[in-house]
Short mmCIF file of C-alpha atoms in Angstrom, two decimals:
data_model
loop_
_atom_site.label_atom_id
_atom_site.label_comp_id
_atom_site.label_asym_id
_atom_site.label_seq_id
_atom_site.Cartn_x
_atom_site.Cartn_y
_atom_site.Cartn_z
CA THR C 1 -38.97 -57.84 -10.98
CA GLY C 2 -38.20 -54.27 -10.34
CA LEU C 3 -35.46 -53.58 -7.49
CA PHE C 4 -34.66 -56.78 -6.18
CA GLU C 5 -34.54 -59.01 -9.55
CA ASP C 6 -31.91 -61.35 -9.05
CA ARG C 7 -29.21 -59.79 -11.62
CA VAL C 8 -29.76 -56.69 -10.22
CA ASP C 9 -29.75 -57.46 -6.30
CA GLN C 10 -26.43 -58.87 -7.08
CA MET C 11 -24.75 -56.69 -9.00
CA VAL C 12 -25.58 -53.86 -6.49
CA THR C 13 -24.82 -55.99 -3.45
CA ALA C 14 -21.19 -56.42 -5.26
CA ILE C 15 -21.08 -52.51 -5.72
CA ALA C 16 -21.99 -51.73 -2.12
CA TYR C 17 -19.42 -54.36 -0.81
CA LYS C 18 -16.42 -52.87 -3.04
CA ILE C 19 -17.06 -49.63 -1.81
CA LEU C 20 -17.21 -50.50 1.87
CA ALA C 21 -13.94 -52.20 1.39
CA GLU C 22 -12.08 -49.65 -0.87
CA ALA C 23 -13.96 -46.20 -0.46
CA VAL C 24 -14.37 -45.76 3.37
CA ALA C 25 -11.84 -43.66 5.14
CA THR C 26 -10.63 -44.47 8.57
CA ASP C 27 -12.81 -41.99 9.81
CA GLY C 28 -16.08 -43.29 8.46
CA GLY C 29 -16.38 -40.97 5.57
CA LEU C 30 -16.98 -41.76 2.25
CA LEU C 31 -13.81 -40.91 -0.52
CA ASN C 32 -14.87 -38.89 -3.41
CA GLU C 33 -13.29 -41.00 -6.16
CA ARG C 34 -10.44 -42.30 -7.42
CA GLU C 35 -8.91 -42.35 -10.99
CA SER C 36 -6.16 -45.16 -11.47
CA LEU C 37 -4.04 -44.62 -8.59
CA HIS C 38 -4.71 -41.17 -7.33
CA ILE C 39 -7.55 -40.29 -4.84
CA HIS C 40 -9.24 -37.11 -4.60
CA PRO C 41 -8.42 -35.69 -1.68
CA ASP C 42 -11.73 -34.23 -0.53
CA LYS C 43 -14.62 -36.02 0.62
CA VAL C 44 -17.46 -34.09 -0.74
CA TRP C 45 -21.12 -33.44 1.15
CA TRP C 46 -23.50 -35.29 -1.31
CA CYS C 47 -21.43 -38.51 -1.28
CA GLN C 48 -21.60 -38.69 2.23
CA ALA C 49 -25.39 -38.46 2.39
CA GLU C 50 -25.83 -40.73 -0.74
CA ALA C 51 -23.32 -43.20 1.07
CA MET C 52 -25.69 -43.28 3.85
CA VAL C 53 -28.84 -43.93 2.08
CA GLY C 54 -26.51 -46.83 -0.01
CA PHE C 55 -25.47 -48.40 2.94
CA LEU C 56 -28.99 -48.92 4.40
CA ASN C 57 -29.99 -50.12 1.07
CA ALA C 58 -27.23 -52.85 1.45
CA TYR C 59 -28.15 -53.61 4.59
CA GLU C 60 -32.03 -54.00 3.58
CA ARG C 61 -30.90 -56.44 1.07
CA THR C 62 -28.12 -58.29 3.11
CA GLY C 63 -28.88 -58.11 6.39
CA ASP C 64 -24.84 -57.80 6.78
CA GLU C 65 -24.37 -55.81 9.98
CA ALA C 66 -21.15 -54.28 8.36
CA PHE C 67 -23.38 -51.72 6.34
CA ILE C 68 -25.07 -50.49 9.78
CA THR C 69 -21.48 -50.15 11.48
CA ALA C 70 -20.57 -48.06 8.25
CA VAL C 71 -23.92 -46.02 8.57
CA ASP C 72 -23.16 -45.37 12.09
CA LYS C 73 -19.36 -44.67 11.28
CA LEU C 74 -20.36 -42.17 8.56
CA TRP C 75 -23.00 -40.45 10.46
CA GLN C 76 -20.55 -39.67 13.12
CA CYS C 77 -17.95 -38.35 10.33
CA ILE C 78 -20.98 -36.25 8.81
CA LYS C 79 -21.56 -34.48 12.32
CA THR C 80 -17.73 -34.27 13.53
CA TYR C 81 -16.70 -32.89 10.18
CA PHE C 82 -19.31 -31.57 7.90
CA ILE C 83 -22.23 -29.95 9.54
CA ASP C 84 -21.52 -26.46 10.03
CA SER C 85 -21.86 -25.81 13.70
CA ARG C 86 -22.76 -21.90 13.07
CA GLU C 87 -26.73 -20.70 13.49
CA GLY C 88 -28.51 -21.65 10.62
CA GLY C 89 -25.17 -23.54 9.29
CA GLU C 90 -25.56 -26.32 6.58
CA TRP C 91 -23.05 -29.00 5.53
CA PHE C 92 -19.71 -27.54 4.24
CA TRP C 93 -19.28 -28.37 0.52
CA SER C 94 -16.11 -30.97 1.20
CA VAL C 95 -13.77 -31.54 3.50
CA ASP C 96 -10.04 -32.13 3.35
CA SER C 97 -9.78 -36.01 3.63
CA LEU C 98 -6.64 -35.86 5.96
CA THR C 99 -7.17 -32.59 7.90
CA HIS C 100 -10.85 -32.45 7.56
CA THR C 101 -10.38 -28.74 6.99
CA PRO C 102 -13.53 -27.50 5.34
CA SER C 103 -13.34 -26.29 1.74
CA GLU C 104 -14.09 -22.27 0.87
CA ARG C 105 -16.72 -23.15 -1.60
CA GLU C 106 -20.25 -21.77 -0.71
CA ILE C 107 -22.38 -23.46 2.06
CA ALA C 108 -25.59 -23.36 -0.43
CA GLY C 109 -26.00 -22.15 -3.93
CA PRO C 110 -27.71 -23.25 -7.04
CA TRP C 111 -25.63 -26.53 -7.32
CA LYS C 112 -25.46 -27.19 -3.92
CA ALA C 113 -29.01 -27.27 -2.57
CA PRO C 114 -30.64 -29.42 0.19
CA TYR C 115 -32.01 -32.32 -1.82
CA HIS C 116 -28.99 -34.89 -0.64
CA VAL C 117 -29.15 -33.84 2.73
CA GLY C 118 -32.96 -33.71 2.72
CA ARG C 119 -33.28 -37.07 1.34
CA PHE C 120 -30.56 -38.68 3.51
CA GLY C 121 -32.30 -36.99 6.66
CA LEU C 122 -35.61 -38.66 5.71
CA GLU C 123 -34.44 -41.92 4.61
CA TYR C 124 -32.31 -42.41 7.89
CA HIS C 125 -34.84 -41.44 10.15
CA ILE C 126 -37.64 -43.69 8.35
CA ARG C 127 -35.34 -46.81 7.92
CA ARG C 128 -33.65 -46.76 11.26
CA GLU C 129 -36.96 -46.29 12.91
CA ARG C 130 -38.69 -49.29 10.48
CA MET C 131 -35.48 -51.39 11.95
CA ARG C 132 -36.03 -50.09 15.18
CA THR C 133 -39.75 -51.65 15.08
CA ASN C 134 -38.99 -54.58 12.84
CA GLN C 135 -41.27 -53.43 10.19
CA PRO C 136 -40.53 -55.44 6.82
CA THR C 137 -38.46 -53.36 4.27
CA SER C 138 -41.30 -53.78 1.75
CA GLN C 139 -43.87 -51.49 3.60
CA VAL C 140 -44.58 -48.44 2.39
CA HIS C 141 -43.73 -45.43 4.66
CA PRO C 142 -46.84 -43.22 5.26
CA LEU C 143 -44.24 -39.85 4.76
CA TYR C 144 -43.68 -41.48 0.99
CA GLU C 145 -47.34 -41.06 0.45
CA VAL C 146 -46.94 -37.24 1.69
CA HIS C 147 -44.18 -37.11 -0.32
CA LYS C 148 -46.05 -38.31 -3.20
CA LEU C 149 -49.00 -36.10 -3.04
CA GLN C 150 -46.52 -33.06 -2.43
CA GLN C 151 -44.69 -33.94 -5.55
CA GLU C 152 -47.95 -34.57 -7.74
CA VAL C 153 -49.24 -31.01 -6.71
CA LEU C 154 -45.89 -29.26 -7.29
CA LEU C 155 -45.99 -31.14 -10.98
CA SER C 156 -49.58 -30.16 -11.54
CA ARG C 157 -48.21 -26.44 -11.34
CA SER C 158 -45.42 -26.70 -13.27
CA ASN C 159 -44.75 -26.75 -17.00
CA ILE C 160 -42.44 -29.33 -16.43
CA VAL C 161 -43.79 -32.91 -16.13
CA ASN C 162 -41.42 -35.72 -16.25
CA THR C 163 -43.41 -38.47 -15.44
CA THR C 164 -40.94 -41.02 -16.01
CA PHE C 165 -38.35 -39.76 -13.88
CA TYR C 166 -40.94 -39.36 -11.05
CA ASN C 167 -42.25 -42.90 -11.52
CA GLY C 168 -38.69 -44.17 -10.73
CA VAL C 169 -38.08 -41.87 -8.21
CA TYR C 170 -41.73 -43.30 -6.24
CA GLU C 171 -40.51 -46.61 -7.04
CA ARG C 172 -37.62 -46.48 -4.95
CA TYR C 173 -39.91 -45.38 -2.12
CA THR C 174 -42.03 -48.31 -2.23
CA TYR C 175 -39.02 -50.96 -2.42
#
């Protein structure tokens, strides 16, 4: 049951292979979107971050090294084109797919918060370490317990308690 239910596993694995085949640019970055035959000309920051997590998920599900290769190429693309090298820099909102020119949009703001980049950073570090040390994917990493505790504290101090969303997010972390 859950995330590894057969029909769900087959569906998300098929989606991962489709994205790998059709949405990864030659520089390793993920194309933003396609409508009919029109491909959006920008690569967007959060799509890159979530693609890293998605390809790591796909590798853990399939063991197919093509997904690790995609992760490595995407990380190189992010480091080369997305990370603002100025002191205190964040990721650029987007870069042009052909010229790699960063967009003029804000570096941070109410919509562009550090959620995707922070989540990517934790997921990437934890999973690569787990792969390096041959830990099984079903093992819960200690940082997830810290994250769970932090969320419980934040939720207990706020008027917004959405336990369905929170539990769903945490379930992702336990695999």
